[in-house]
């Protein structure tokens, strides 16, 4: 057990920080500090490309595909320095963290050649087509249909909560390709270009007034016959494999974003005197402790090489951070007081902390609600009987 | 950076888990509770057969020379069995002597601590008077104080070593809610007391080791509370179903696991940060102590609730965990105190 980094790793840290700080002080200074995922999309696509050119886009990938084959420690360091430099979140998060690793693991050589270099270069932005109006927590009940016809896939149906679909190039879609199949059987994982007449993307305005999520409608949308990952009917296995990548190193970058939010709260509490309130002090300390434990939980999960047993740190990670962040949003408003309920300008546009308060209500819902997480923990982690399934 | 046990650490964990499960049985612990709060057979075996009482004591003084991570592994396994052992005094006195004892004190006492030949207790007082090598004052809430052969006592930045049976020393044992770690009160009246060479280093070391010990015990206790409740949830049937199939029940088990996983990160983060001399160590220790203690209490409370009536009986072990958890929450600083210490680090003083 060792927490410290080696001198070589510290050198690597300095290299990361130099490059990132240079970019944020230079050509990309206009996007430094942006927290909203929907802000300045064109500039952020350019940023994705800059990362790709300099081979900082996906350092954990093999060199062959645009990565650096970076060690775990190096990936941890890069994620930390990335957020420390105030670099905004990746608009191609889904491509880098989910689509890419899925193609690397389950794709054919041809698919790797077709997609991975462009994802790494920031030229192909991916979004995720999993949820449907009637398949939220119960993902296996998707109804969007896919059929092979005239040498291509034809897709009909609707996806929802497709984050950033309006600025993406490709979408991966879980479709029901076996007529009459139910649940996890008969599903196929397809990759489709978004720019086509059969696909329509409509924004969903959220409680914070922003529209990061979308409804995506498929009406005889098409993609070539070889656009599937894995085999026909293999979609559930691929989708579950993909979700496992969500708990990777990117969680550490996400945590650095949380660090920035907590620091804003601390600054606000100092400025308005809330930092003298003993109850607020307790809650800030608790938030600080929770954030540190999240980091060490993630490091435990990443350091774990024994995959024969259920990894408790990994299994509990989603509900842990989601709940922590929702509490953080409430703490933010208690620190701000009524001032937190006023926008700065005339538009319904929120600063970081009120936005955190509103947005964090989504954290305990998307990617598996807290209730579903507890089921999963009790069933997979503790071996309790599964919830009974109703008849479809 | 590798935040996982080494092969050697994993082996120690397996060994001590097996040892405590076999030796510190419910029966042995209950016998100790009914007597003076010491499971003598387990204590003797830990020192001699297993040779692990000195796990964190330097090799030069007869110990194994390992670190706080390894000590935490030991304390976690002991905590899982709510073993009635003076581990806290061992951890605190060992560290105090190592950090601040004179060479003679180290040479005399560390080997005896490492072999389990002596029992130590550590306590602090707000004020004492010292005159002509004699100490006068009183020390309350001394864990396993009635059994100790040697005391490390602190006040302010001064620390002393006092031998049991020294003239003017009166030890009063108390019937204590957690009978696996009974408290005593020490009254000293001009009692011979030998100064440690560096009192503040000794006391700081004692506190650090104490926080690790309690946090690790709490982690082990919390995990055991969950494991035993999970086993019960499988076998107990009501309404024609195992009670573990009810979602209200499952979700409480899940909540326990969520906290325990964080407590596990906290304990080993703190122990490792301490071993590495990281500048995060101070924050980590406060975090580990309060988080693990609260986790243990939450899990032990749930253990009673989720067992229903049987969990409220003397016969069932749930109350051993519950009482140990309550005691740990207060010992060496309440949760509020530790969180305020963290708040000071990030916000400065309140007033």
XYZ file of C-alpha atoms in Angstrom:
743
model
C 0.000 0.000 0.000
C 1.514 3.256 -1.130
C -0.158 6.622 -1.627
C 2.739 8.776 -2.703
C 3.924 9.252 -6.258
C 7.449 8.545 -7.506
C 9.782 11.371 -8.618
C 9.204 10.301 -12.245
C 5.473 10.574 -11.713
C 5.894 14.015 -10.168
C 7.856 15.042 -13.257
C 4.980 13.817 -15.361
C 2.645 15.899 -13.200
C 4.695 18.995 -13.912
C 4.618 18.230 -17.631
C 0.817 17.893 -17.585
C 0.360 21.047 -15.556
C 2.708 23.052 -17.798
C 0.918 22.069 -20.946
C -2.600 22.517 -19.561
C -1.837 25.839 -17.902
C -0.152 27.039 -21.089
C -3.242 26.234 -23.125
C -5.586 27.840 -20.606
C -3.466 30.989 -20.466
C -3.110 31.109 -24.249
C -5.290 30.158 -27.150
C -8.020 28.589 -25.025
C -8.191 31.152 -22.253
C -11.786 31.959 -23.222
C -13.026 28.546 -22.088
C -11.068 28.382 -18.837
C -13.336 27.862 -15.819
C -16.515 27.026 -17.764
C -18.552 24.556 -15.713
C -21.740 24.282 -17.733
C -21.640 21.330 -20.114
C -23.593 23.168 -22.828
C -21.538 26.373 -22.925
C -19.317 27.269 -25.929
C -19.729 23.941 -27.746
C -17.780 24.893 -30.879
C -14.757 26.116 -28.927
C -14.850 23.016 -26.822
C -14.838 20.811 -29.895
C -11.730 22.708 -30.950
C -10.318 21.978 -27.518
C -11.019 18.270 -28.021
C -9.006 18.477 -31.228
C -6.152 20.300 -29.529
C -6.015 17.563 -26.909
C -5.931 15.016 -29.713
C -3.116 16.746 -31.619
C -0.978 16.840 -28.488
C -1.893 13.250 -27.575
C -3.477 14.262 -24.285
C -6.964 13.218 -25.312
C -7.028 9.659 -24.038
C -3.654 8.915 -22.509
C -4.756 5.559 -21.116
C -5.459 4.152 -24.590
C -2.784 2.223 -26.463
C -0.399 4.385 -28.497
C -1.611 2.719 -31.666
C -4.997 4.406 -31.292
C -3.925 7.875 -30.255
C -3.215 7.290 -26.573
C 0.020 7.046 -24.624
C -0.446 3.699 -22.919
C -0.230 5.687 -19.689
C 0.014 3.936 -16.327
C -2.756 4.194 -13.788
C -0.752 6.671 -11.723
C -0.185 8.840 -14.802
C -3.881 8.806 -15.627
C -4.696 9.797 -12.055
C -2.204 12.645 -12.275
C -3.504 13.887 -15.611
C -7.118 13.863 -14.408
C -6.126 15.856 -11.331
C -4.059 18.403 -13.204
C -6.721 18.763 -15.866
C -9.292 19.971 -13.363
C -6.759 21.918 -11.318
C -5.926 23.984 -14.389
C -9.583 25.012 -14.694
C -10.058 23.186 -17.972
C -13.755 22.648 -18.723
C -15.262 19.169 -18.820
C -14.877 17.090 -21.975
C -17.706 17.436 -24.472
C -16.537 14.097 -25.841
C -16.634 12.416 -22.452
C -18.921 9.721 -23.841
C -16.613 9.050 -26.778
C -13.409 8.959 -24.749
C -14.640 7.158 -21.660
C -17.434 4.928 -22.957
C -17.582 4.454 -26.728
C -13.814 4.201 -27.169
C -13.176 1.599 -24.469
C -16.218 -0.376 -25.684
C -14.896 -0.460 -29.239
C -11.414 -1.314 -27.937
C -12.789 -4.215 -25.931
C -15.571 -5.574 -28.086
C -15.062 -4.065 -31.562
C -13.517 -5.618 -34.687
C -10.144 -4.437 -35.998
C -11.939 -2.658 -38.785
C -14.153 -0.804 -36.286
C -11.135 0.154 -34.227
C -9.477 1.632 -37.319
C -12.654 3.403 -38.350
C -13.544 4.993 -35.005
C -10.728 5.131 -32.486
C -8.337 7.555 -34.246
C -11.156 10.026 -34.877
C -12.463 9.801 -31.312
C -8.941 10.359 -30.021
C -8.486 13.292 -32.395
C -11.676 14.958 -31.201
C -13.229 14.665 -34.658
C -15.977 12.224 -33.687
C -18.165 13.260 -30.761
C -20.326 10.452 -29.356
C -23.515 10.447 -27.337
C -25.358 7.616 -25.644
C -28.745 6.202 -26.664
C -29.779 3.936 -23.814
C -32.798 5.282 -21.908
C -36.272 5.477 -23.388
C -39.484 6.999 -22.062
C -40.476 3.539 -20.816
C -37.018 2.180 -20.145
C -35.337 4.244 -17.459
C -34.211 2.282 -14.443
C -35.553 -0.775 -16.245
C -33.151 -0.437 -19.136
C -33.784 -3.946 -20.429
C -37.283 -3.018 -21.524
C -36.125 -0.897 -24.461
C -38.486 -0.865 -27.421
C -36.578 1.015 -30.118
C -36.569 -1.464 -32.998
C -33.782 -2.325 -35.373
C -34.079 -4.532 -38.450
C -31.664 -5.528 -41.182
C -33.026 -4.516 -44.560
C -31.251 -4.137 -47.874
C -27.818 -4.502 -46.338
C -28.334 -1.893 -43.639
C -29.922 -1.446 -40.226
C -33.192 0.451 -40.121
C -34.062 1.876 -36.707
C -37.378 3.190 -35.386
C -38.191 4.458 -31.913
C -37.231 7.048 -29.348
C -34.368 7.579 -26.937
C -34.347 10.097 -24.127
C -31.812 11.840 -21.861
C -29.328 11.713 -24.721
C -26.879 14.134 -23.174
C -25.280 16.521 -25.688
C -26.876 14.757 -28.695
C -27.402 18.186 -30.254
C -23.651 18.722 -30.627
C -22.621 15.096 -31.249
C -21.720 13.271 -34.453
C -22.511 9.676 -33.516
C -24.809 7.874 -31.148
C -24.669 4.324 -29.865
C -28.094 2.817 -29.555
C -29.406 -0.252 -27.787
C -32.102 -1.602 -30.117
C -34.477 -4.525 -30.004
C -33.600 -6.522 -33.072
C -35.416 -9.750 -32.301
C -39.149 -9.449 -32.876
C -41.135 -10.406 -29.756
C -38.075 -10.681 -27.491
C -38.230 -9.390 -23.941
C -35.836 -8.074 -21.352
C -32.119 -8.340 -21.948
C -32.487 -10.890 -24.769
C -32.773 -9.903 -28.426
C -30.961 -6.561 -28.086
C -28.246 -5.286 -30.407
C -25.735 -2.472 -29.888
C -25.555 -0.200 -32.951
C -23.497 2.859 -33.770
C -25.262 5.417 -35.915
C -24.333 8.761 -37.473
C -26.650 11.469 -36.124
C -26.592 13.660 -39.204
C -29.290 11.983 -41.274
C -32.943 12.661 -42.116
C -34.228 9.762 -40.007
C -32.934 11.213 -36.731
C -34.387 14.223 -34.983
C -32.948 15.693 -31.783
C -35.069 17.889 -29.519
C -33.733 19.571 -26.409
C -35.294 19.042 -22.982
C -35.208 22.105 -20.778
C -34.214 21.076 -17.240
C -35.031 22.565 -13.854
C -31.989 24.850 -14.049
C -33.170 26.309 -17.367
C -30.359 24.660 -19.307
C -30.862 21.991 -21.986
C -28.077 19.443 -21.821
C -30.356 16.479 -22.399
C -32.411 15.610 -25.435
C -35.070 13.401 -26.864
C -33.817 11.646 -29.950
C -36.344 10.289 -32.440
C -35.531 7.567 -34.972
C -37.785 7.278 -38.030
C -36.366 4.776 -40.499
C -32.908 5.947 -39.481
C -30.152 3.852 -41.018
C -26.605 2.679 -40.546
C -24.496 0.124 -42.446
C -24.894 -3.574 -41.619
C -21.471 -3.713 -39.965
C -22.306 -0.935 -37.464
C -23.010 -3.336 -34.639
C -20.626 -4.002 -31.760
C -20.544 -7.680 -30.860
C -23.081 -9.983 -32.419
C -26.776 -9.602 -33.139
C -28.560 -10.205 -29.838
C -25.409 -9.370 -27.862
C -26.498 -5.829 -27.003
C -27.115 -6.295 -23.309
C -23.678 -7.732 -22.652
C -22.040 -4.880 -24.568
C -24.158 -2.259 -22.799
C -23.264 -3.660 -19.380
C -19.603 -3.857 -20.351
C -19.789 -0.212 -21.377
C -21.317 0.858 -18.077
C -18.441 -0.760 -16.223
C -16.074 1.695 -17.974
C -17.991 4.546 -16.366
C -16.198 3.862 -13.093
C -12.765 4.430 -14.567
C -10.165 7.097 -14.090
C -12.537 9.803 -15.342
C -14.167 9.700 -11.894
C -11.050 11.411 -10.556
C -11.448 14.273 -12.981
C -15.078 14.522 -11.969
C -13.947 14.730 -8.351
C -11.681 17.634 -9.132
C -14.762 19.415 -10.432
C -16.376 18.683 -7.074
C -13.261 20.092 -5.405
C -13.785 23.352 -7.265
C -17.430 23.466 -6.174
C -16.576 22.858 -2.532
C -13.877 25.529 -2.732
C -16.495 27.974 -4.025
C -18.679 27.153 -1.044
C -15.761 27.660 1.332
C -14.990 31.012 -0.293
C -18.642 32.068 -0.084
C -18.861 31.013 3.563
C -15.758 33.029 4.390
C -17.061 36.039 2.518
C -20.501 36.172 4.114
C -19.631 35.012 7.613
C -21.312 31.612 7.378
C -17.873 30.123 8.088
C -18.319 31.209 11.696
C -21.525 29.219 12.145
C -20.636 25.997 14.010
C -23.293 23.944 12.205
C -22.097 25.126 8.804
C -18.530 24.352 9.879
C -19.549 20.798 10.732
C -21.187 20.362 7.352
C -18.275 21.839 5.439
C -15.915 19.522 7.327
C -18.177 16.605 6.537
C -18.217 17.564 2.862
C -14.426 17.855 2.875
C -14.092 14.435 4.487
C -16.587 12.925 2.052
C -14.671 14.300 -0.918
C -11.363 12.919 0.339
C -12.943 9.533 0.939
C -14.309 9.600 -2.576
C -10.772 10.088 -3.872
C -9.373 7.253 -1.842
C -12.336 5.059 -2.711
C -11.617 5.687 -6.388
C -7.920 4.940 -5.898
C -8.810 1.692 -4.117
C -11.105 0.747 -6.953
C -8.480 1.590 -9.583
C -5.702 -0.197 -7.687
C -7.753 -3.336 -7.305
C -6.513 -6.088 -9.583
C -8.509 -8.946 -8.104
C -11.587 -9.052 -10.285
C -12.717 -12.438 -9.039
C -14.587 -10.804 -6.150
C -17.152 -8.000 -6.095
C -15.341 -4.716 -5.545
C -17.279 -2.948 -2.789
C -15.646 0.410 -3.445
C -16.693 0.261 -7.099
C -20.189 -1.026 -6.395
C -20.969 1.752 -3.914
C -19.245 4.560 -5.777
C -22.184 5.937 -7.764
C -24.553 6.405 -4.858
C -21.718 7.727 -2.740
C -20.748 10.586 -5.026
C -24.309 11.340 -6.132
C -25.553 11.659 -2.569
C -22.504 13.636 -1.533
C -23.044 16.106 -4.345
C -26.748 16.516 -3.680
C -25.895 17.309 -0.058
C -23.259 19.723 -1.309
C -25.903 21.576 -3.322
C -28.054 21.947 -0.222
C -25.043 23.112 1.787
C -24.306 25.672 -0.938
C -27.773 27.192 -0.586
C -27.589 27.216 3.203
C -24.281 29.061 2.962
C -25.573 31.547 0.389
C -28.913 32.153 2.093
C -31.517 34.070 0.125
C -28.845 35.614 -2.069
C -28.623 32.190 -3.683
C -32.152 32.538 -4.991
C -31.416 35.515 -7.241
C -29.846 35.346 -10.669
C -27.076 37.761 -11.510
C -28.760 39.112 -14.633
C -32.257 39.185 -16.078
C -32.001 35.739 -17.696
C -32.787 32.527 -15.836
C -29.038 31.769 -15.721
C -27.423 30.505 -12.553
C -24.011 30.878 -11.059
C -22.005 27.818 -10.069
C -23.512 27.231 -6.631
C -27.246 27.696 -7.285
C -26.745 25.684 -10.460
C -25.081 22.965 -8.394
C -28.084 22.942 -6.089
C -30.505 22.494 -8.974
C -28.412 20.233 -11.196
C -27.408 17.849 -8.419
C -31.008 16.629 -8.179
C -30.223 14.784 -11.415
C -27.144 13.101 -9.947
C -29.165 10.768 -7.762
C -31.308 9.781 -10.773
C -29.234 9.330 -13.918
C -26.925 6.363 -14.375
C -29.071 4.346 -11.957
C -31.145 6.063 -9.264
C -30.142 5.831 -5.620
C -32.954 3.315 -5.133
C -31.692 1.118 -7.968
C -28.155 1.471 -6.617
C -29.292 0.158 -3.236
C -30.946 -2.809 -4.916
C -27.749 -3.534 -6.831
C -25.577 -3.221 -3.733
C -27.819 -5.498 -1.688
C -28.159 -8.058 -4.486
C -24.693 -8.109 -6.051
C -22.665 -6.967 -3.101
C -24.462 -8.736 -0.278
C -26.180 -11.619 -2.060
C -29.719 -10.688 -1.063
C -32.592 -12.100 -3.142
C -33.404 -10.182 -6.324
C -36.447 -7.989 -6.635
C -39.351 -9.920 -8.115
C -39.963 -9.112 -11.806
C -43.478 -8.355 -13.037
C -44.955 -9.680 -16.266
C -44.218 -7.436 -19.243
C 0.595 4.967 -5.969
C -1.003 1.648 -5.212
C -3.881 1.826 -2.740
C -4.278 -1.865 -2.069
C -2.658 -4.336 0.316
C 0.701 -5.768 -0.664
C 0.916 -9.560 -0.679
C 2.490 -9.432 2.765
C -0.287 -7.205 4.117
C -2.944 -9.455 2.623
C -1.274 -12.415 4.323
C -1.217 -10.649 7.680
C -4.894 -9.798 7.245
C -5.769 -13.409 6.566
C -3.733 -14.614 9.530
C -5.152 -12.191 12.076
C -8.724 -12.629 10.865
C -8.399 -16.356 11.364
C -6.688 -15.926 14.705
C -9.271 -13.614 16.266
C -12.214 -15.537 14.851
C -10.872 -18.702 16.436
C -9.576 -17.282 19.697
C -11.674 -14.235 20.582
C -14.959 -16.093 20.384
C -18.189 -14.759 21.768
C -17.750 -17.162 24.672
C -14.243 -15.931 25.465
C -15.300 -12.299 25.199
C -18.312 -12.850 27.429
C -16.174 -14.556 30.039
C -13.927 -11.494 30.013
C -16.939 -9.189 30.292
C -18.143 -11.038 33.339
C -14.697 -10.700 34.926
C -12.267 -7.817 34.461
C -12.586 -7.127 30.713
C -9.553 -9.054 29.506
C -9.550 -12.160 27.312
C -6.293 -13.479 28.760
C -5.908 -16.485 26.472
C -6.236 -14.372 23.331
C -3.944 -11.688 24.697
C -1.293 -14.247 25.599
C -1.528 -15.947 22.221
C -1.333 -12.628 20.383
C 1.923 -11.821 22.135
C 3.585 -15.227 22.162
C 2.218 -17.735 19.610
C 1.325 -15.199 16.956
C 4.029 -12.739 18.016
C 2.064 -9.830 16.631
C 1.550 -7.615 19.675
C 4.674 -5.799 18.575
C 3.613 -5.494 14.957
C 4.246 -1.736 14.887
C 7.087 -1.636 17.405
C 10.577 -1.179 15.927
C 12.633 -4.328 15.392
C 15.426 -2.886 17.533
C 13.004 -3.100 20.455
C 11.750 -6.579 19.794
C 8.848 -5.731 17.516
C 8.101 -6.611 13.911
C 8.957 -3.089 12.762
C 5.931 -2.724 10.526
C 3.725 0.336 10.280
C 0.324 1.704 11.178
C -1.213 0.046 8.114
C -0.285 -3.341 9.556
C -1.436 -2.322 13.018
C -4.749 -1.213 11.525
C -5.104 -4.619 9.877
C -4.668 -6.218 13.301
C -7.049 -3.820 15.067
C -9.666 -4.256 12.341
C -9.635 -8.016 12.846
C -9.809 -7.663 16.628
C -12.655 -5.174 16.287
C -14.587 -7.588 14.109
C -14.763 -9.918 17.119
C -15.221 -7.102 19.690
C -12.240 -8.771 21.340
C -11.709 -7.811 24.998
C -8.074 -6.748 24.650
C -5.966 -3.745 25.729
C -4.967 -2.990 22.144
C -5.613 0.716 22.475
C -3.120 1.074 25.329
C -0.629 -1.039 23.401
C -0.906 1.167 20.326
C -0.797 4.441 22.217
C 1.936 3.575 24.718
C 4.094 1.959 22.071
C 3.947 5.032 19.876
C 4.377 7.418 22.798
C 7.537 5.684 23.991
C 8.902 5.330 20.493
C 8.362 9.011 19.725
C 9.128 10.611 23.034
C 10.485 8.098 25.537
C 14.004 8.181 26.899
C 16.403 5.520 25.618
C 16.126 3.722 28.952
C 12.326 3.807 28.910
C 12.298 2.467 25.364
C 14.762 -0.291 26.193
C 12.839 -1.356 29.272
C 9.255 -1.146 28.064
C 9.035 -1.548 24.288
C 10.230 -5.186 24.276
C 7.727 -6.024 26.989
C 4.932 -4.358 25.039
C 6.031 -6.200 21.909
C 5.867 -9.560 23.640
C 2.557 -8.821 25.302
C 4.222 -9.309 28.694
C 2.844 -6.029 30.010
C -0.405 -4.160 29.614
C -0.214 -0.420 29.120
C -2.759 2.352 29.440
C -2.547 5.946 28.340
C -4.503 8.853 29.784
C -4.503 12.618 29.881
C -5.559 15.232 32.422
C -6.140 18.944 32.199
C -3.930 19.771 35.107
C -1.593 17.956 37.470
C 1.065 19.094 39.884
C 4.588 17.810 39.797
C 6.934 18.190 42.734
C 10.132 16.345 43.661
C 9.571 13.655 40.998
C 6.116 12.977 42.373
C 2.912 13.558 40.457
C -0.408 14.565 41.968
C -3.674 14.633 40.079
C -6.388 12.462 38.691
C -6.943 10.739 35.361
C -10.417 9.613 34.368
C -11.665 7.198 31.698
C -8.494 5.160 31.516
C -9.235 2.163 29.239
C -8.261 -1.141 30.846
C -6.709 1.018 33.552
C -7.319 -1.493 36.338
C -5.222 -4.111 34.526
C -2.332 -1.972 33.366
C 1.226 -2.643 34.462
C 2.393 0.710 33.201
C 0.785 4.060 32.477
C 1.781 6.836 30.130
C 0.149 9.967 31.492
C -0.028 13.329 29.837
C -0.930 16.898 30.736
C -0.287 19.791 28.387
C 2.952 18.980 26.598
C 4.428 16.914 29.430
C 4.256 13.149 29.680
C 5.222 10.710 32.404
C 5.638 7.013 32.864
C 4.084 5.608 36.032
C 4.298 2.014 37.195
C 1.299 0.171 38.544
C 1.585 -0.252 42.290
C 3.630 2.904 42.653
C 3.265 4.624 46.017
C 0.354 7.045 46.197
C -1.380 5.586 43.126
C -4.992 4.507 43.586
C -6.741 2.735 40.724
C -10.524 2.528 40.851
C -12.204 0.348 38.276
C -15.690 1.160 37.000
C -18.534 -0.953 35.750
C -18.602 0.270 32.184
C -21.284 0.069 29.498
C -18.776 -1.522 27.103
C -17.555 -4.359 29.294
C -14.908 -5.343 26.787
C -12.990 -2.165 27.589
C -13.715 -1.103 31.164
C -12.596 2.285 32.363
C -10.692 3.080 35.535
C -9.897 6.299 37.347
C -6.368 6.954 38.568
C -5.681 9.115 41.581
C -2.056 10.098 42.128
C -0.762 11.632 45.313
C 2.917 12.426 45.042
C 3.332 9.274 42.970
C 6.801 8.626 41.498
C 6.583 9.508 37.814
C 9.388 9.485 35.264
C 9.270 12.198 32.629
C 9.405 11.133 28.999
C 12.129 12.852 27.015
C 9.766 14.681 24.669
C 6.253 14.942 26.101
C 4.537 16.638 23.206
C 6.002 14.215 20.644
C 5.008 11.303 22.849
C 1.439 12.516 23.302
C 1.025 13.405 19.634
C 2.254 9.925 18.727
C -0.097 8.345 21.245
C -3.077 10.227 19.853
C -2.267 9.303 16.253
C -1.893 5.633 17.082
C -5.020 5.748 19.249
C -7.123 7.260 16.485
C -5.914 4.631 14.044
C -6.604 1.852 16.528
C -10.145 3.024 17.272
C -10.974 3.755 13.646
C -9.716 0.345 12.550
C -11.582 -1.425 15.350
C -14.695 0.468 14.302
C -14.228 -0.585 10.696
C -13.911 -4.238 11.677
C -16.903 -3.971 13.988
C -19.044 -2.293 11.344
C -18.173 -4.917 8.745
C -18.940 -7.713 11.198
C -22.267 -6.113 12.091
C -23.144 -6.055 8.402
C -21.899 -9.599 7.740
C -23.839 -11.056 10.654
C -26.980 -9.176 9.694
C -26.652 -10.367 6.102
C -26.422 -13.957 7.340
C -29.539 -13.470 9.444
C -31.391 -11.852 6.536
C -30.858 -15.046 4.530
C -32.050 -17.504 7.134
C -34.897 -15.666 8.871
C -38.229 -16.208 7.121
C -41.363 -14.096 7.649
C -44.444 -13.824 5.450
C -43.080 -16.862 3.662
C -39.940 -15.089 2.416
C -36.417 -14.552 3.715
C -36.562 -11.112 5.305
C -33.568 -10.103 3.185
C -35.866 -10.137 0.166
C -37.788 -7.106 1.454
C -36.622 -3.911 -0.152
C -36.877 -1.888 3.047
C -34.476 -4.362 4.613
C -32.150 -4.588 1.620
C -31.803 -0.847 1.397
C -30.691 -0.570 5.004
C -28.079 -3.244 4.384
C -26.951 -1.339 1.298
C -26.655 1.865 3.333
C -24.411 0.040 5.778
C -22.161 -1.181 2.993
C -21.940 2.305 1.449
C -20.680 3.764 4.723
C -18.354 0.842 5.437
C -16.623 1.157 2.081
C -15.904 4.807 2.835
C -14.753 3.956 6.338
C -12.373 1.405 4.838
C -10.885 4.045 2.564
C -10.632 6.412 5.528
C -8.828 4.005 7.865
C -6.213 2.854 5.376
C -5.753 6.321 3.920
C -5.012 7.650 7.418
C -2.747 4.753 8.384
C -0.829 4.932 5.127
C -0.566 8.735 5.217
C 0.843 8.446 8.731
C 3.356 5.796 7.678
C 4.453 7.883 4.701
C 4.628 11.117 6.669
C 2.230 12.701 4.194
C 1.074 16.258 4.860
C -2.470 14.938 4.570
C -1.992 12.751 7.641
C -3.528 15.127 10.188
C -6.712 15.619 8.194
C -6.863 11.924 7.378
C -6.656 10.929 11.044
C -9.527 13.204 12.055
C -11.543 11.985 9.087
C -10.868 8.332 9.840
C -11.692 8.561 13.535
C -15.022 10.363 13.170
C -16.144 8.654 9.979
C -15.356 5.111 11.085
C -16.870 5.666 14.531
C -20.112 7.025 13.077
C -20.219 4.191 10.553
C -19.798 1.612 13.285
C -22.551 3.116 15.402
C -24.909 3.305 12.427
C -24.186 -0.331 11.531
C -24.469 -1.610 15.082
C -27.782 0.212 15.525
C -29.027 -1.298 12.291
C -27.805 -4.691 13.437
C -30.175 -4.546 16.405
C -33.078 -3.170 14.370
C -32.679 -5.668 11.547
C -32.492 -8.607 13.941
C -35.746 -7.615 15.590
C -36.381 -8.858 19.124
C -33.448 -11.257 19.296
C -31.116 -8.333 18.606
C -32.245 -6.702 21.840
C -31.348 -9.670 24.019
C -28.273 -10.151 26.165
C -27.806 -13.527 24.523
C -27.225 -12.071 21.065
C -23.878 -10.383 20.340
C -25.474 -7.284 18.782
C -25.210 -5.357 22.040
C -21.475 -6.001 22.243
C -21.057 -4.187 18.924
C -23.534 -1.476 19.841
C -21.825 -0.656 23.130
C -18.349 -0.793 21.653
C -19.486 1.543 18.884
C -20.926 4.021 21.357
C -17.719 4.018 23.385
C -15.529 4.527 20.320
C -17.606 7.491 19.194
C -16.615 9.441 22.302
C -13.103 8.174 23.010
C -10.217 10.396 21.930
C -12.512 13.109 20.643
C -16.154 13.133 19.597
C -17.217 13.348 15.981
C -18.040 17.029 16.425
C -14.575 17.684 17.834
C -12.825 15.945 14.953
C -14.982 17.678 12.350
C -14.285 21.034 13.964
C -10.583 20.184 13.773
C -11.026 19.597 10.036
C -13.051 22.816 9.750
C -10.188 24.737 11.368
C -7.809 23.373 8.767
C -9.922 24.608 5.893
C -11.782 27.602 7.356
C -9.537 28.838 10.143
C -10.784 29.554 13.650
C -14.518 30.080 14.168
C -14.214 33.303 16.112
